[in-house]
mmCIF file of C-alpha atoms in Angstrom:
data_model
loop_
_atom_site.group_PDB
_atom_site.id
_atom_site.type_symbol
_atom_site.label_atom_id
_atom_site.label_comp_id
_atom_site.label_asym_id
_atom_site.label_seq_id
_atom_site.Cartn_x
_atom_site.Cartn_y
_atom_site.Cartn_z
ATOM 1 C CA MET C 1 76.775 197.788 215.803
ATOM 2 C CA GLU C 2 78.997 198.961 213.023
ATOM 3 C CA GLU C 3 79.316 196.954 209.852
ATOM 4 C CA THR C 4 82.534 195.244 210.941
ATOM 5 C CA LYS C 5 80.848 193.800 214.017
ATOM 6 C CA GLN C 6 77.916 192.614 211.961
ATOM 7 C CA PHE C 7 80.406 190.712 209.794
ATOM 8 C CA PHE C 8 81.984 189.399 213.000
ATOM 9 C CA LEU C 9 78.627 188.051 214.136
ATOM 10 C CA GLN C 10 77.985 186.331 210.813
ATOM 11 C CA ASP C 11 81.497 184.904 210.821
ATOM 12 C CA GLN C 12 81.049 183.432 214.309
ATOM 13 C CA CYS C 13 77.737 181.874 213.316
ATOM 14 C CA GLU C 14 79.310 180.266 210.249
ATOM 15 C CA LYS C 15 82.222 178.905 212.286
ATOM 16 C CA HIS C 16 79.726 177.182 214.571
ATOM 17 C CA GLY C 17 77.779 175.694 211.650
ATOM 18 C CA PHE C 18 74.970 178.269 211.470
ATOM 19 C CA ASP C 19 75.362 179.783 208.013
ATOM 20 C CA LEU C 20 72.077 181.723 208.113
ATOM 21 C CA CYS C 21 72.095 184.920 210.151
ATOM 22 C CA HIS C 22 69.619 187.759 209.540
ATOM 23 C CA THR C 23 68.989 190.977 211.446
ATOM 24 C CA PHE C 24 65.534 192.388 212.175
ATOM 25 C CA HIS C 25 63.653 194.565 214.637
ATOM 26 C CA THR C 26 61.388 192.902 217.166
ATOM 27 C CA SER C 27 58.721 195.600 216.750
ATOM 28 C CA TRP C 28 58.102 194.269 213.216
ATOM 29 C CA TYR C 29 57.295 190.838 214.613
ATOM 30 C CA ASN C 30 55.212 192.229 217.461
ATOM 31 C CA ASP C 31 53.125 194.326 215.076
ATOM 32 C CA LEU C 32 52.591 191.359 212.744
ATOM 33 C CA ILE C 33 51.371 188.883 215.351
ATOM 34 C CA GLU C 34 49.163 191.549 216.927
ATOM 35 C CA ASN C 35 47.583 192.395 213.575
ATOM 36 C CA GLU C 36 46.987 188.682 212.950
ATOM 37 C CA GLY C 37 45.204 188.348 216.306
ATOM 38 C CA HIS C 38 47.696 185.961 217.919
ATOM 39 C CA VAL C 39 48.454 188.253 220.847
ATOM 40 C CA GLN C 40 44.785 188.666 221.726
ATOM 41 C CA SER C 41 44.130 184.916 221.450
ATOM 42 C CA GLY C 42 47.214 184.057 223.486
ATOM 43 C CA THR C 43 48.758 181.773 220.849
ATOM 44 C CA LEU C 44 51.862 183.960 220.516
ATOM 45 C CA ASN C 45 53.511 186.476 222.809
ATOM 46 C CA LYS C 46 55.351 189.648 221.938
ATOM 47 C CA LEU C 47 59.139 189.735 222.063
ATOM 48 C CA PRO C 48 61.039 192.277 224.153
ATOM 49 C CA CYS C 49 61.495 195.502 222.217
ATOM 50 C CA PRO C 50 64.511 197.387 223.612
ATOM 51 C CA TYR C 51 65.010 200.972 222.531
ATOM 52 C CA PHE C 52 68.174 201.928 220.668
ATOM 53 C CA VAL C 53 69.612 205.290 219.702
ATOM 54 C CA VAL C 54 71.934 204.485 216.847
ATOM 55 C CA PRO C 55 74.708 206.810 215.683
ATOM 56 C CA PRO C 56 74.044 207.393 211.976
ATOM 57 C CA PRO C 57 76.718 206.713 209.357
ATOM 58 C CA VAL C 58 78.467 209.567 207.601
ATOM 59 C CA ASP C 59 75.897 209.863 204.802
ATOM 60 C CA ALA C 60 72.810 209.243 206.935
ATOM 61 C CA GLY C 61 71.719 212.884 206.896
ATOM 62 C CA LEU C 62 71.638 213.244 203.136
ATOM 63 C CA THR C 63 69.120 212.067 200.592
ATOM 64 C CA GLU C 64 69.994 211.087 197.037
ATOM 65 C CA GLU C 65 69.229 214.672 196.007
ATOM 66 C CA GLY C 66 71.613 215.999 198.618
ATOM 67 C CA GLY C 67 68.913 217.378 200.891
ATOM 68 C CA GLU C 68 68.471 216.732 204.569
ATOM 69 C CA ASP C 69 66.991 213.442 205.671
ATOM 70 C CA PRO C 70 66.653 213.875 209.447
ATOM 71 C CA LEU C 71 66.405 210.915 211.763
ATOM 72 C CA PRO C 72 63.013 210.269 213.390
ATOM 73 C CA SER C 73 62.332 212.533 216.346
ATOM 74 C CA SER C 74 59.761 210.556 218.299
ATOM 75 C CA ASP C 75 60.712 207.571 220.452
ATOM 76 C CA GLU C 76 58.091 205.358 218.798
ATOM 77 C CA THR C 77 59.358 206.095 215.294
ATOM 78 C CA ALA C 78 62.983 205.746 216.315
ATOM 79 C CA ARG C 79 62.184 202.420 217.943
ATOM 80 C CA LYS C 80 60.989 201.024 214.626
ATOM 81 C CA SER C 81 63.620 202.459 212.321
ATOM 82 C CA ASN C 82 67.305 203.086 211.728
ATOM 83 C CA SER C 83 68.516 199.876 213.358
ATOM 84 C CA SER C 84 67.847 196.248 214.121
ATOM 85 C CA ASN C 85 67.818 195.001 217.689
ATOM 86 C CA ALA C 86 67.818 191.237 217.083
ATOM 87 C CA PHE C 87 69.051 188.507 214.795
ATOM 88 C CA LEU C 88 67.666 185.212 213.565
ATOM 89 C CA ILE C 89 70.069 182.235 213.489
ATOM 90 C CA GLY C 90 69.574 179.227 211.239
ATOM 91 C CA ASN C 91 71.438 176.641 209.242
ATOM 92 C CA THR C 92 71.559 174.574 206.100
ATOM 93 C CA ARG C 93 73.401 171.241 205.857
ATOM 94 C CA THR C 94 76.646 172.946 206.888
ATOM 95 C CA VAL C 95 75.719 172.413 210.531
ATOM 96 C CA TRP C 96 76.076 168.632 210.464
ATOM 97 C CA PRO C 97 79.907 168.362 210.299
ATOM 98 C CA CYS C 98 80.113 170.769 213.251
ATOM 99 C CA PHE C 99 77.531 168.738 215.156
ATOM 100 C CA ILE C 100 79.338 165.440 214.511
ATOM 101 C CA GLU C 101 82.638 166.969 215.600
ATOM 102 C CA TRP C 102 81.025 168.271 218.794
ATOM 103 C CA LEU C 103 79.296 164.954 219.470
ATOM 104 C CA SER C 104 82.481 162.913 219.042
ATOM 105 C CA SER C 105 84.799 165.288 220.897
ATOM 106 C CA GLY C 106 86.790 164.039 223.848
ATOM 107 C CA THR C 107 84.860 166.264 226.238
ATOM 108 C CA ARG C 108 81.498 164.901 225.121
ATOM 109 C CA LEU C 109 82.680 161.281 225.330
ATOM 110 C CA LYS C 110 84.033 161.915 228.808
ATOM 111 C CA GLN C 111 80.710 163.402 229.918
ATOM 112 C CA GLN C 112 78.855 160.405 228.518
ATOM 113 C CA GLN C 113 81.150 158.046 230.376
ATOM 114 C CA GLN C 114 80.600 159.965 233.606
ATOM 115 C CA ARG C 115 76.839 159.598 233.202
ATOM 116 C CA ILE C 116 77.236 155.869 232.630
ATOM 117 C CA ASN C 117 79.420 155.477 235.732
ATOM 118 C CA SER C 118 77.032 157.476 237.902
ATOM 119 C CA ALA C 119 73.990 155.526 236.657
ATOM 120 C CA GLY C 120 75.484 152.090 237.203
ATOM 121 C CA ASN C 121 75.862 149.145 234.852
ATOM 122 C CA GLU C 122 72.166 148.250 234.654
ATOM 123 C CA GLU C 123 71.144 151.679 233.386
ATOM 124 C CA GLY C 124 74.335 152.400 231.484
ATOM 125 C CA ASN C 125 72.968 151.704 228.026
ATOM 126 C CA ASP C 126 69.933 153.889 228.667
ATOM 127 C CA VAL C 127 71.940 156.983 229.574
ATOM 128 C CA MET C 128 74.614 156.632 226.909
ATOM 129 C CA LEU C 129 72.917 159.183 224.689
ATOM 130 C CA GLU C 130 71.211 162.413 225.639
ATOM 131 C CA LYS C 131 67.531 162.773 224.904
ATOM 132 C CA ASN C 132 68.085 165.692 222.523
ATOM 133 C CA PRO C 133 71.795 165.993 221.720
ATOM 134 C CA PHE C 134 71.229 168.347 218.797
ATOM 135 C CA ASP C 135 69.220 170.745 220.975
ATOM 136 C CA THR C 136 72.097 170.664 223.473
ATOM 137 C CA PHE C 137 74.559 171.367 220.674
ATOM 138 C CA CYS C 138 72.535 174.358 219.420
ATOM 139 C CA ASP C 139 72.181 175.728 222.940
ATOM 140 C CA GLU C 140 75.912 175.491 223.688
ATOM 141 C CA MET C 141 77.012 176.891 220.326
ATOM 142 C CA ILE C 142 74.631 179.850 220.434
ATOM 143 C CA ARG C 143 75.718 180.703 223.972
ATOM 144 C CA ASP C 144 79.315 180.668 222.740
ATOM 145 C CA ILE C 145 78.426 182.887 219.762
ATOM 146 C CA VAL C 146 76.681 185.404 222.012
ATOM 147 C CA ASP C 147 79.582 185.363 224.484
ATOM 148 C CA LYS C 148 82.078 186.107 221.708
ATOM 149 C CA LEU C 149 79.825 188.854 220.340
ATOM 150 C CA TYR C 150 79.634 190.453 223.781
ATOM 151 C CA ALA C 151 83.424 190.296 224.117
ATOM 152 C CA SER C 152 83.696 192.428 220.964
ATOM 153 C CA PHE C 153 81.752 195.279 222.613
ATOM 154 C CA PRO C 154 83.441 198.089 224.624
ATOM 155 C CA ASP C 155 84.513 197.230 228.171
ATOM 156 C CA ASP C 156 81.892 199.511 229.742
ATOM 157 C CA ASP C 157 79.123 198.502 227.355
ATOM 158 C CA GLY C 158 76.881 196.478 229.698
ATOM 159 C CA THR C 159 74.915 194.867 226.901
ATOM 160 C CA CYS C 160 72.438 192.065 227.722
ATOM 161 C CA PHE C 161 71.007 189.359 225.494
ATOM 162 C CA ASP C 162 67.663 187.557 225.412
ATOM 163 C CA VAL C 163 67.912 184.150 223.728
ATOM 164 C CA PHE C 164 64.903 182.256 222.355
ATOM 165 C CA LEU C 165 65.619 178.735 221.081
ATOM 166 C CA SER C 166 63.477 176.800 218.615
ATOM 167 C CA SER C 167 63.043 174.143 221.310
ATOM 168 C CA GLY C 168 60.949 176.654 223.295
ATOM 169 C CA LYS C 169 63.686 177.434 225.792
ATOM 170 C CA ARG C 170 64.289 181.064 226.756
ATOM 171 C CA TYR C 171 66.964 182.696 228.885
ATOM 172 C CA LYS C 172 68.720 186.018 229.484
ATOM 173 C CA MET C 173 72.499 186.479 229.422
ATOM 174 C CA ILE C 174 73.869 189.386 231.463
ATOM 175 C CA PRO C 175 77.437 190.702 231.942
ATOM 176 C CA THR C 176 79.631 189.440 234.746
ATOM 177 C CA GLU C 177 83.316 189.423 235.553
ATOM 178 C CA MET C 178 85.386 186.299 236.131
ATOM 179 C CA ASP C 179 88.774 186.264 237.862
ATOM 180 C CA SER C 180 91.324 184.126 236.057
ATOM 181 C CA GLY C 181 93.844 184.087 238.924
ATOM 182 C CA ALA C 182 94.911 180.974 240.845
ATOM 183 C CA GLY C 183 95.131 180.392 244.578
ATOM 184 C CA GLY C 184 92.891 183.311 245.405
ATOM 185 C CA VAL C 185 95.186 185.799 243.660
ATOM 186 C CA THR C 186 93.520 187.800 240.916
ATOM 187 C CA THR C 187 95.796 188.128 237.891
ATOM 188 C CA ASN C 188 93.267 189.078 235.252
ATOM 189 C CA THR C 189 89.557 189.817 235.062
ATOM 190 C CA LYS C 190 87.657 188.444 232.090
ATOM 191 C CA ARG C 191 84.370 189.919 230.962
ATOM 192 C CA THR C 192 81.816 187.253 230.182
ATOM 193 C CA LEU C 193 78.086 186.524 230.376
ATOM 194 C CA GLN C 194 76.070 184.489 232.821
ATOM 195 C CA VAL C 195 72.675 182.925 232.214
ATOM 196 C CA VAL C 196 69.742 184.088 234.336
ATOM 197 C CA GLU C 197 65.960 183.829 234.133
ATOM 198 C CA GLU C 198 65.979 180.495 232.350
ATOM 199 C CA LEU C 199 62.451 179.577 231.214
ATOM 200 C CA ASP C 200 60.773 176.999 229.000
ATOM 201 C CA ASN C 201 57.809 176.964 226.639
ATOM 202 C CA PHE C 202 58.059 180.403 225.035
ATOM 203 C CA LEU C 203 56.968 179.918 221.442
ATOM 204 C CA VAL C 204 58.408 182.235 218.780
ATOM 205 C CA SER C 205 57.177 181.991 215.198
ATOM 206 C CA MET C 206 60.585 182.000 213.532
ATOM 207 C CA GLN C 207 59.048 181.515 210.100
ATOM 208 C CA ARG C 208 57.227 184.828 210.481
ATOM 209 C CA ILE C 209 60.465 186.474 211.550
ATOM 210 C CA ALA C 210 62.248 184.944 208.552
ATOM 211 C CA THR C 211 59.787 186.504 206.137
ATOM 212 C CA LEU C 212 60.192 189.871 207.876
ATOM 213 C CA THR C 213 63.928 189.835 207.109
ATOM 214 C CA GLY C 214 63.065 189.960 203.402
ATOM 215 C CA SER C 215 65.163 186.872 202.635
ATOM 216 C CA TYR C 216 62.368 184.276 202.515
ATOM 217 C CA TRP C 217 58.889 183.668 201.119
ATOM 218 C CA TYR C 218 56.231 181.759 203.005
ATOM 219 C CA ASP C 219 54.517 178.933 201.113
ATOM 220 C CA ASP C 220 50.993 179.220 202.479
ATOM 221 C CA VAL C 221 49.584 176.706 199.973
ATOM 222 C CA GLY C 222 51.839 173.661 199.792
ATOM 223 C CA SER C 223 54.657 173.035 202.234
ATOM 224 C CA LYS C 224 53.684 175.662 204.862
ATOM 225 C CA LEU C 225 57.406 176.410 205.084
ATOM 226 C CA CYS C 226 59.648 179.371 204.365
ATOM 227 C CA VAL C 227 61.338 179.227 200.982
ATOM 228 C CA HIS C 228 64.867 180.571 200.514
ATOM 229 C CA PRO C 229 65.854 181.677 196.983
ATOM 230 C CA ILE C 230 68.978 179.475 197.083
ATOM 231 C CA TYR C 231 68.311 176.713 199.619
ATOM 232 C CA GLY C 232 64.588 176.337 199.060
ATOM 233 C CA THR C 233 63.088 174.670 202.138
ATOM 234 C CA TRP C 234 66.323 172.866 203.071
ATOM 235 C CA HIS C 235 67.096 174.988 206.098
ATOM 236 C CA ALA C 236 66.033 175.385 209.706
ATOM 237 C CA PHE C 237 65.833 178.227 212.214
ATOM 238 C CA ARG C 238 67.435 177.625 215.597
ATOM 239 C CA ALA C 239 67.312 180.806 217.673
ATOM 240 C CA VAL C 240 66.395 184.447 218.007
ATOM 241 C CA VAL C 241 68.791 186.653 219.973
ATOM 242 C CA ILE C 242 67.768 190.137 221.119
ATOM 243 C CA ILE C 243 70.298 192.770 222.184
ATOM 244 C CA SER C 244 69.346 195.291 224.854
ATOM 245 C CA ASN C 245 71.179 198.099 226.601
ATOM 246 C CA GLU C 246 69.437 201.172 227.963
ATOM 247 C CA ASN C 247 72.678 203.111 228.383
ATOM 248 C CA SER C 248 74.389 202.266 225.120
ATOM 249 C CA SER C 249 74.129 202.787 221.389
ATOM 250 C CA ALA C 250 74.947 199.134 220.725
ATOM 251 C CA SER C 251 72.974 197.750 217.838
ATOM 252 C CA ILE C 252 73.083 195.205 215.046
ATOM 253 C CA GLY C 253 73.794 197.780 212.388
ATOM 254 C CA TYR C 254 72.401 200.900 210.799
ATOM 255 C CA GLN C 255 69.707 200.289 208.197
ATOM 256 C CA LYS C 256 67.981 203.164 206.397
ATOM 257 C CA ILE C 257 64.533 201.623 206.567
ATOM 258 C CA THR C 258 61.390 202.786 208.330
ATOM 259 C CA SER C 259 59.348 199.603 207.985
ATOM 260 C CA PRO C 260 60.001 195.887 207.566
ATOM 261 C CA PRO C 261 60.105 194.237 204.149
ATOM 262 C CA PRO C 262 56.647 193.088 202.977
ATOM 263 C CA TYR C 263 55.364 189.893 204.559
ATOM 264 C CA GLN C 264 55.460 187.687 201.475
ATOM 265 C CA LYS C 265 53.253 184.630 201.013
ATOM 266 C CA ILE C 266 52.915 182.226 198.141
ATOM 267 C CA THR C 267 49.133 182.201 197.802
ATOM 268 C CA SER C 268 48.934 179.974 194.736
ATOM 269 C CA PRO C 269 50.990 176.995 193.628
ATOM 270 C CA PRO C 270 53.696 177.688 191.003
ATOM 271 C CA PRO C 271 52.766 176.932 187.371
#
């Protein structure tokens, strides 16, 4: 994805209350958890690792000295360099006004009332609130973000998305077409995504992914949390979204890197 679309993605996340959005490559995460022994022990599973061929920017073939800097030739090297195929979504306190607005919207109140009416008066108070309204909010907002991102791709793009939520929920979103006509008459066809292969209980170590983006440090001594240079530990990670398309050059952006940033840990308490 060119730089303008990367800004579009970040802008959509911020509009939905998720002001933290970082790109990465899933092979970095897969290599890390395999080296740590989590794959062999079964505590963590590898993420999908779609292959991308990314068109280089204008200056991609030149080094600082002006010489040639060719792109990797092997599939394995290309898979781990030149682009990111996923992004990590999180938030600071900016998410709460968006959540309150969503929770108090007319649509939400109407849905709550419908649940009360269908449950009857005796159970009405018990069904007034959802079990996990914030998880529902995150799920709906991230689906909307992904749908808007897909709409910014070319009409014949065919890009798919794998979504992994912090709640353990996992699903795939694939392209579909929706007729917007009335009375059986098609007036316009809208490209959108539909959810398939919805699964539960797929654990992703989002803190490990956060450190691989180079924007966080992991406090292995005290809090056992990721530390942001501005927000400290006052943040949370909500989802990982992976982009895949075997027939396209769609990507999260060109990055001239051949390996992830160092996995940083705080191994001793600060002075």
